[in-house]
Amino acid sequence: MNNQDDDLATWRRLHLKRSKLKTSAKTSALLAGFAMVAMVEVQFNNEPENPIPPALLIVFGIVTVLLVSMHMVALMISICILPSIDAVCETANKGKVDPRDSPHETMNVFIEIAWVFSNVFGVFLFLVEIAILCWAKFWEMGQPRGMPGKRAALASTIILVPFLIIFVVFAAHFYRVLVKYNYERSASQIRELEGIASELDIHTNNQVKISTISSSQTIQNV
């Protein structure tokens, strides 16, 4: 692999990490805002004959806090790293810039954490939050003992379950394909490097043989 190919691969990784951070920032800001609004605006009737189970309220609070916290961590990572990457990309349009000046390689772990928190765990928790919110909101609605509201919450959960399954299956399939692609790409690069090393060894051995033959002929002539 020559220097030009190496630079192209580095630029490709740079733009990929940049896109991941931009997507994470937008997704996290949007979903965290929705979660906070849902938690602030939800109102309970506090029916004494049909109170909301404490376990449901605890789960609602825990899921909401986890959802907002994960998105805030992803947002913080994005807004801290993204300006440095943007600066390198914008400077590249004005002159020769080394893509290795960008922190996308050294901060790769944090970029992947932001991506996973925002677009995997964050989205999954947001879907779970919708189901829990339906139960908490509709639990006390209707008579007798909130049965119409509970049926509405149950119907909402049944509709949501297939989408949760599709989300999990797609996420697992996507990351499996991605891992397989990265493995094959790394193996191809290793084979290419081994081929280059073999060619260098052959070239070096030929040079040694030529030098040995030349030295022998010189000694014989003397």
PDB file of C-alpha atoms in Angstrom:
ATOM      1  CA  MET A   1       0.000   0.000   0.000  1.00  0.00           C
ATOM      2  CA  ASN A   2       1.561   3.283  -1.120  1.00  0.00           C
ATOM      3  CA  ASN A   3       1.356   6.641   0.609  1.00  0.00           C
ATOM      4  CA  GLN A   4      -1.446   7.881  -1.651  1.00  0.00           C
ATOM      5  CA  ASP A   5      -3.662   4.902  -0.841  1.00  0.00           C
ATOM      6  CA  ASP A   6      -2.858   5.300   2.837  1.00  0.00           C
ATOM      7  CA  ASP A   7      -3.869   8.986   2.736  1.00  0.00           C
ATOM      8  CA  LEU A   8      -7.118   8.144   0.947  1.00  0.00           C
ATOM      9  CA  ALA A   9      -7.962   5.514   3.567  1.00  0.00           C
ATOM     10  CA  THR A  10      -7.187   8.006   6.348  1.00  0.00           C
ATOM     11  CA  TRP A  11      -9.398  10.667   4.760  1.00  0.00           C
ATOM     12  CA  ARG A  12     -12.175   8.118   4.368  1.00  0.00           C
ATOM     13  CA  ARG A  13     -11.990   7.197   8.056  1.00  0.00           C
ATOM     14  CA  LEU A  14     -11.891  10.891   8.939  1.00  0.00           C
ATOM     15  CA  HIS A  15     -15.086  11.683   7.023  1.00  0.00           C
ATOM     16  CA  LEU A  16     -16.772   8.574   8.414  1.00  0.00           C
ATOM     17  CA  LYS A  17     -16.011   9.590  12.001  1.00  0.00           C
ATOM     18  CA  ARG A  18     -17.137  13.127  11.220  1.00  0.00           C
ATOM     19  CA  SER A  19     -20.473  11.869   9.897  1.00  0.00           C
ATOM     20  CA  LYS A  20     -20.921   9.638  12.947  1.00  0.00           C
ATOM     21  CA  LEU A  21     -20.361  12.543  15.314  1.00  0.00           C
ATOM     22  CA  LYS A  22     -22.770  14.808  13.423  1.00  0.00           C
ATOM     23  CA  THR A  23     -25.453  12.129  13.418  1.00  0.00           C
ATOM     24  CA  SER A  24     -24.910  11.396  17.112  1.00  0.00           C
ATOM     25  CA  ALA A  25     -25.174  15.079  18.026  1.00  0.00           C
ATOM     26  CA  LYS A  26     -28.436  15.590  16.121  1.00  0.00           C
ATOM     27  CA  THR A  27     -30.027  12.362  17.333  1.00  0.00           C
ATOM     28  CA  SER A  28     -29.019  12.888  20.966  1.00  0.00           C
ATOM     29  CA  ALA A  29     -30.240  16.482  21.106  1.00  0.00           C
ATOM     30  CA  LEU A  30     -33.584  15.517  19.566  1.00  0.00           C
ATOM     31  CA  LEU A  31     -34.346  12.403  21.622  1.00  0.00           C
ATOM     32  CA  ALA A  32     -33.074  13.839  24.911  1.00  0.00           C
ATOM     33  CA  GLY A  33     -35.328  16.855  24.375  1.00  0.00           C
ATOM     34  CA  PHE A  34     -38.344  14.632  23.749  1.00  0.00           C
ATOM     35  CA  ALA A  35     -37.577  12.551  26.854  1.00  0.00           C
ATOM     36  CA  MET A  36     -37.285  15.620  29.067  1.00  0.00           C
ATOM     37  CA  VAL A  37     -40.521  17.089  27.723  1.00  0.00           C
ATOM     38  CA  ALA A  38     -42.312  13.776  28.294  1.00  0.00           C
ATOM     39  CA  MET A  39     -41.068  13.569  31.877  1.00  0.00           C
ATOM     40  CA  VAL A  40     -41.999  17.181  32.684  1.00  0.00           C
ATOM     41  CA  GLU A  41     -45.354  17.292  30.933  1.00  0.00           C
ATOM     42  CA  VAL A  42     -46.767  13.917  31.998  1.00  0.00           C
ATOM     43  CA  GLN A  43     -49.492  14.288  34.617  1.00  0.00           C
ATOM     44  CA  PHE A  44     -51.063  11.665  36.869  1.00  0.00           C
ATOM     45  CA  ASN A  45     -54.586  11.733  38.306  1.00  0.00           C
ATOM     46  CA  ASN A  46     -53.595  10.033  41.570  1.00  0.00           C
ATOM     47  CA  GLU A  47     -56.756   7.956  41.769  1.00  0.00           C
ATOM     48  CA  PRO A  48     -56.920   6.436  45.302  1.00  0.00           C
ATOM     49  CA  GLU A  49     -58.908   3.423  44.129  1.00  0.00           C
ATOM     50  CA  ASN A  50     -56.574   2.673  41.223  1.00  0.00           C
ATOM     51  CA  PRO A  51     -53.117   4.060  42.006  1.00  0.00           C
ATOM     52  CA  ILE A  52     -50.215   3.712  39.626  1.00  0.00           C
ATOM     53  CA  PRO A  53     -47.899   0.903  40.834  1.00  0.00           C
ATOM     54  CA  PRO A  54     -44.726   2.256  42.446  1.00  0.00           C
ATOM     55  CA  ALA A  55     -42.655  -0.206  40.399  1.00  0.00           C
ATOM     56  CA  LEU A  56     -43.981   1.349  37.190  1.00  0.00           C
ATOM     57  CA  LEU A  57     -43.000   4.834  38.359  1.00  0.00           C
ATOM     58  CA  ILE A  58     -39.541   3.607  39.382  1.00  0.00           C
ATOM     59  CA  VAL A  59     -38.957   1.967  36.006  1.00  0.00           C
ATOM     60  CA  PHE A  60     -40.211   5.103  34.249  1.00  0.00           C
ATOM     61  CA  GLY A  61     -37.774   7.278  36.195  1.00  0.00           C
ATOM     62  CA  ILE A  62     -34.822   4.925  35.692  1.00  0.00           C
ATOM     63  CA  VAL A  63     -35.383   4.554  31.937  1.00  0.00           C
ATOM     64  CA  THR A  64     -35.813   8.316  31.523  1.00  0.00           C
ATOM     65  CA  VAL A  65     -32.631   9.095  33.454  1.00  0.00           C
ATOM     66  CA  LEU A  66     -30.648   6.464  31.519  1.00  0.00           C
ATOM     67  CA  LEU A  67     -32.027   7.750  28.222  1.00  0.00           C
ATOM     68  CA  VAL A  68     -31.178  11.394  28.906  1.00  0.00           C
ATOM     69  CA  SER A  69     -27.777  10.549  30.436  1.00  0.00           C
ATOM     70  CA  MET A  70     -26.665   8.414  27.490  1.00  0.00           C
ATOM     71  CA  HIS A  71     -27.709  11.057  24.989  1.00  0.00           C
ATOM     72  CA  MET A  72     -26.015  13.794  26.994  1.00  0.00           C
ATOM     73  CA  VAL A  73     -22.760  11.825  27.089  1.00  0.00           C
ATOM     74  CA  ALA A  74     -22.970  11.241  23.331  1.00  0.00           C
ATOM     75  CA  LEU A  75     -23.744  14.929  22.764  1.00  0.00           C
ATOM     76  CA  MET A  76     -20.838  16.041  24.949  1.00  0.00           C
ATOM     77  CA  ILE A  77     -18.387  13.775  23.095  1.00  0.00           C
ATOM     78  CA  SER A  78     -19.682  15.008  19.734  1.00  0.00           C
ATOM     79  CA  ILE A  79     -19.465  18.716  20.515  1.00  0.00           C
ATOM     80  CA  CYS A  80     -15.970  18.301  21.996  1.00  0.00           C
ATOM     81  CA  ILE A  81     -14.371  16.310  19.162  1.00  0.00           C
ATOM     82  CA  LEU A  82     -16.317  17.512  16.127  1.00  0.00           C
ATOM     83  CA  PRO A  83     -14.855  21.070  15.948  1.00  0.00           C
ATOM     84  CA  SER A  84     -11.290  19.721  15.649  1.00  0.00           C
ATOM     85  CA  ILE A  85     -12.294  17.345  12.849  1.00  0.00           C
ATOM     86  CA  ASP A  86     -14.255  20.097  11.071  1.00  0.00           C
ATOM     87  CA  ALA A  87     -11.226  22.380  11.251  1.00  0.00           C
ATOM     88  CA  VAL A  88      -9.040  19.787   9.504  1.00  0.00           C
ATOM     89  CA  CYS A  89     -11.676  19.125   6.814  1.00  0.00           C
ATOM     90  CA  GLU A  90     -12.214  22.825   6.117  1.00  0.00           C
ATOM     91  CA  THR A  91      -8.480  23.536   6.002  1.00  0.00           C
ATOM     92  CA  ALA A  92      -8.013  20.673   3.528  1.00  0.00           C
ATOM     93  CA  ASN A  93      -9.931  22.677   0.913  1.00  0.00           C
ATOM     94  CA  LYS A  94      -7.375  25.477   1.098  1.00  0.00           C
ATOM     95  CA  GLY A  95      -4.139  23.555   0.950  1.00  0.00           C
ATOM     96  CA  LYS A  96      -2.165  20.440   1.776  1.00  0.00           C
ATOM     97  CA  VAL A  97      -3.225  19.089   5.144  1.00  0.00           C
ATOM     98  CA  ASP A  98      -2.208  15.879   6.849  1.00  0.00           C
ATOM     99  CA  PRO A  99      -5.401  14.025   7.882  1.00  0.00           C
ATOM    100  CA  ARG A 100      -3.467  12.549  10.792  1.00  0.00           C
ATOM    101  CA  ASP A 101      -3.632  15.969  12.458  1.00  0.00           C
ATOM    102  CA  SER A 102      -7.265  15.184  13.235  1.00  0.00           C
ATOM    103  CA  PRO A 103      -8.018  13.493  16.588  1.00  0.00           C
ATOM    104  CA  HIS A 104     -10.309  10.924  14.959  1.00  0.00           C
ATOM    105  CA  GLU A 105      -7.742   8.127  15.403  1.00  0.00           C
ATOM    106  CA  THR A 106      -6.691   8.818  18.979  1.00  0.00           C
ATOM    107  CA  MET A 107     -10.296   9.510  20.058  1.00  0.00           C
ATOM    108  CA  ASN A 108     -11.786   6.637  18.070  1.00  0.00           C
ATOM    109  CA  VAL A 109     -13.011   4.814  21.190  1.00  0.00           C
ATOM    110  CA  PHE A 110     -14.974   7.842  22.375  1.00  0.00           C
ATOM    111  CA  ILE A 111     -16.435   8.397  18.902  1.00  0.00           C
ATOM    112  CA  GLU A 112     -17.698   4.815  18.833  1.00  0.00           C
ATOM    113  CA  ILE A 113     -19.109   5.231  22.362  1.00  0.00           C
ATOM    114  CA  ALA A 114     -21.009   8.338  21.247  1.00  0.00           C
ATOM    115  CA  TRP A 115     -22.330   6.496  18.175  1.00  0.00           C
ATOM    116  CA  VAL A 116     -23.477   3.449  20.158  1.00  0.00           C
ATOM    117  CA  PHE A 117     -25.013   5.503  22.984  1.00  0.00           C
ATOM    118  CA  SER A 118     -26.902   7.746  20.578  1.00  0.00           C
ATOM    119  CA  ASN A 119     -28.009   5.408  17.802  1.00  0.00           C
ATOM    120  CA  VAL A 120     -28.201   1.992  19.480  1.00  0.00           C
ATOM    121  CA  PHE A 121     -28.861   2.092  23.211  1.00  0.00           C
ATOM    122  CA  GLY A 122     -30.370   5.571  23.070  1.00  0.00           C
ATOM    123  CA  VAL A 123     -32.908   4.739  20.364  1.00  0.00           C
ATOM    124  CA  PHE A 124     -33.745   1.398  22.029  1.00  0.00           C
ATOM    125  CA  LEU A 125     -34.365   3.096  25.377  1.00  0.00           C
ATOM    126  CA  PHE A 126     -36.479   5.730  23.621  1.00  0.00           C
ATOM    127  CA  LEU A 127     -38.768   3.015  22.239  1.00  0.00           C
ATOM    128  CA  VAL A 128     -38.959   1.399  25.681  1.00  0.00           C
ATOM    129  CA  GLU A 129     -39.715   4.827  27.136  1.00  0.00           C
ATOM    130  CA  ILE A 130     -42.722   5.160  24.818  1.00  0.00           C
ATOM    131  CA  ALA A 131     -44.172   1.862  26.064  1.00  0.00           C
ATOM    132  CA  ILE A 132     -43.639   2.747  29.743  1.00  0.00           C
ATOM    133  CA  LEU A 133     -45.075   6.213  29.205  1.00  0.00           C
ATOM    134  CA  CYS A 134     -48.225   4.706  27.708  1.00  0.00           C
ATOM    135  CA  TRP A 135     -48.730   2.537  30.795  1.00  0.00           C
ATOM    136  CA  ALA A 136     -48.027   5.389  33.214  1.00  0.00           C
ATOM    137  CA  LYS A 137     -50.279   7.821  31.358  1.00  0.00           C
ATOM    138  CA  PHE A 138     -53.237   5.520  30.661  1.00  0.00           C
ATOM    139  CA  TRP A 139     -53.179   3.461  33.870  1.00  0.00           C
ATOM    140  CA  GLU A 140     -55.811   5.504  35.720  1.00  0.00           C
ATOM    141  CA  MET A 141     -58.042   6.404  32.776  1.00  0.00           C
ATOM    142  CA  GLY A 142     -61.582   5.065  32.577  1.00  0.00           C
ATOM    143  CA  GLN A 143     -63.854   2.990  34.748  1.00  0.00           C
ATOM    144  CA  PRO A 144     -63.907   0.476  36.241  1.00  0.00           C
ATOM    145  CA  ARG A 145     -60.429   0.757  37.789  1.00  0.00           C
ATOM    146  CA  GLY A 146     -58.833   2.192  34.648  1.00  0.00           C
ATOM    147  CA  MET A 147     -59.503  -0.821  32.448  1.00  0.00           C
ATOM    148  CA  PRO A 148     -59.970   1.216  29.215  1.00  0.00           C
ATOM    149  CA  GLY A 149     -56.637   2.936  29.783  1.00  0.00           C
ATOM    150  CA  LYS A 150     -54.894  -0.341  30.547  1.00  0.00           C
ATOM    151  CA  ARG A 151     -56.282  -1.874  27.373  1.00  0.00           C
ATOM    152  CA  ALA A 152     -55.016   1.137  25.417  1.00  0.00           C
ATOM    153  CA  ALA A 153     -51.559   0.752  26.990  1.00  0.00           C
ATOM    154  CA  LEU A 154     -51.567  -2.971  26.238  1.00  0.00           C
ATOM    155  CA  ALA A 155     -52.528  -2.330  22.609  1.00  0.00           C
ATOM    156  CA  SER A 156     -49.742   0.265  22.302  1.00  0.00           C
ATOM    157  CA  THR A 157     -47.208  -2.171  23.743  1.00  0.00           C
ATOM    158  CA  ILE A 158     -48.293  -4.959  21.388  1.00  0.00           C
ATOM    159  CA  ILE A 159     -47.848  -2.628  18.410  1.00  0.00           C
ATOM    160  CA  LEU A 160     -44.441  -1.509  19.677  1.00  0.00           C
ATOM    161  CA  VAL A 161     -42.982  -4.982  20.331  1.00  0.00           C
ATOM    162  CA  PRO A 162     -42.504  -5.945  16.629  1.00  0.00           C
ATOM    163  CA  PHE A 163     -40.647  -2.688  16.005  1.00  0.00           C
ATOM    164  CA  LEU A 164     -38.379  -3.380  18.976  1.00  0.00           C
ATOM    165  CA  ILE A 165     -37.641  -6.840  17.574  1.00  0.00           C
ATOM    166  CA  ILE A 166     -36.914  -5.391  14.105  1.00  0.00           C
ATOM    167  CA  PHE A 167     -34.626  -2.785  15.682  1.00  0.00           C
ATOM    168  CA  VAL A 168     -32.646  -5.382  17.642  1.00  0.00           C
ATOM    169  CA  VAL A 169     -32.369  -7.753  14.661  1.00  0.00           C
ATOM    170  CA  PHE A 170     -31.228  -4.985  12.314  1.00  0.00           C
ATOM    171  CA  ALA A 171     -28.693  -3.628  14.825  1.00  0.00           C
ATOM    172  CA  ALA A 172     -27.224  -7.106  15.383  1.00  0.00           C
ATOM    173  CA  HIS A 173     -27.119  -7.827  11.636  1.00  0.00           C
ATOM    174  CA  PHE A 174     -25.591  -4.428  10.844  1.00  0.00           C
ATOM    175  CA  TYR A 175     -22.786  -4.778  13.373  1.00  0.00           C
ATOM    176  CA  ARG A 176     -22.146  -8.371  12.350  1.00  0.00           C
ATOM    177  CA  VAL A 177     -21.749  -7.293   8.710  1.00  0.00           C
ATOM    178  CA  LEU A 178     -19.587  -4.354   9.781  1.00  0.00           C
ATOM    179  CA  VAL A 179     -17.295  -6.543  11.870  1.00  0.00           C
ATOM    180  CA  LYS A 180     -17.029  -9.046   9.012  1.00  0.00           C
ATOM    181  CA  TYR A 181     -16.169  -6.266   6.543  1.00  0.00           C
ATOM    182  CA  ASN A 182     -13.498  -4.795   8.836  1.00  0.00           C
ATOM    183  CA  TYR A 183     -12.024  -8.257   9.399  1.00  0.00           C
ATOM    184  CA  GLU A 184     -11.861  -9.023   5.667  1.00  0.00           C
ATOM    185  CA  ARG A 185     -10.413  -5.597   4.940  1.00  0.00           C
ATOM    186  CA  SER A 186      -7.735  -6.003   7.618  1.00  0.00           C
ATOM    187  CA  ALA A 187      -6.917  -9.502   6.362  1.00  0.00           C
ATOM    188  CA  SER A 188      -6.577  -8.163   2.807  1.00  0.00           C
ATOM    189  CA  GLN A 189      -4.222  -5.427   3.986  1.00  0.00           C
ATOM    190  CA  ILE A 190      -2.151  -7.965   5.917  1.00  0.00           C
ATOM    191  CA  ARG A 191      -1.899 -10.203   2.831  1.00  0.00           C
ATOM    192  CA  GLU A 192      -0.867  -7.194   0.775  1.00  0.00           C
ATOM    193  CA  LEU A 193       1.816  -6.271   3.285  1.00  0.00           C
ATOM    194  CA  GLU A 194       3.053  -9.857   3.363  1.00  0.00           C
ATOM    195  CA  GLY A 195       3.287  -9.806  -0.447  1.00  0.00           C
ATOM    196  CA  ILE A 196       5.282  -6.584  -0.349  1.00  0.00           C
ATOM    197  CA  ALA A 197       7.569  -8.045   2.317  1.00  0.00           C
ATOM    198  CA  SER A 198       8.098 -11.189   0.217  1.00  0.00           C
ATOM    199  CA  GLU A 199       8.969  -9.090  -2.821  1.00  0.00           C
ATOM    200  CA  LEU A 200      11.431  -7.084  -0.754  1.00  0.00           C
ATOM    201  CA  ASP A 201      13.008 -10.289   0.566  1.00  0.00           C
ATOM    202  CA  ILE A 202      13.346 -11.660  -2.974  1.00  0.00           C
ATOM    203  CA  HIS A 203      14.801  -8.384  -4.196  1.00  0.00           C
ATOM    204  CA  THR A 204      17.239  -8.287  -1.255  1.00  0.00           C
ATOM    205  CA  ASN A 205      18.327 -11.893  -1.855  1.00  0.00           C
ATOM    206  CA  ASN A 206      18.876 -11.155  -5.541  1.00  0.00           C
ATOM    207  CA  GLN A 207      20.960  -8.126  -4.671  1.00  0.00           C
ATOM    208  CA  VAL A 208      23.010 -10.224  -2.247  1.00  0.00           C
ATOM    209  CA  LYS A 209      23.553 -12.906  -4.900  1.00  0.00           C
ATOM    210  CA  ILE A 210      24.574 -10.312  -7.491  1.00  0.00           C
ATOM    211  CA  SER A 211      26.978  -8.732  -5.020  1.00  0.00           C
ATOM    212  CA  THR A 212      28.432 -12.143  -4.153  1.00  0.00           C
ATOM    213  CA  ILE A 213      28.895 -13.045  -7.818  1.00  0.00           C
ATOM    214  CA  SER A 214      30.487  -9.682  -8.551  1.00  0.00           C
ATOM    215  CA  SER A 215      32.852 -10.062  -5.607  1.00  0.00           C
ATOM    216  CA  SER A 216      33.825 -13.578  -6.738  1.00  0.00           C
ATOM    217  CA  GLN A 217      34.519 -12.423 -10.280  1.00  0.00           C
ATOM    218  CA  THR A 218      36.609  -9.539  -8.968  1.00  0.00           C
ATOM    219  CA  ILE A 219      38.679 -11.870  -6.813  1.00  0.00           C
ATOM    220  CA  GLN A 220      39.207 -14.246  -9.734  1.00  0.00           C
ATOM    221  CA  ASN A 221      40.310 -11.438 -12.006  1.00  0.00           C
ATOM    222  CA  VAL A 222      42.786 -10.312  -9.418  1.00  0.00           C
TER     223      VAL A 222
END
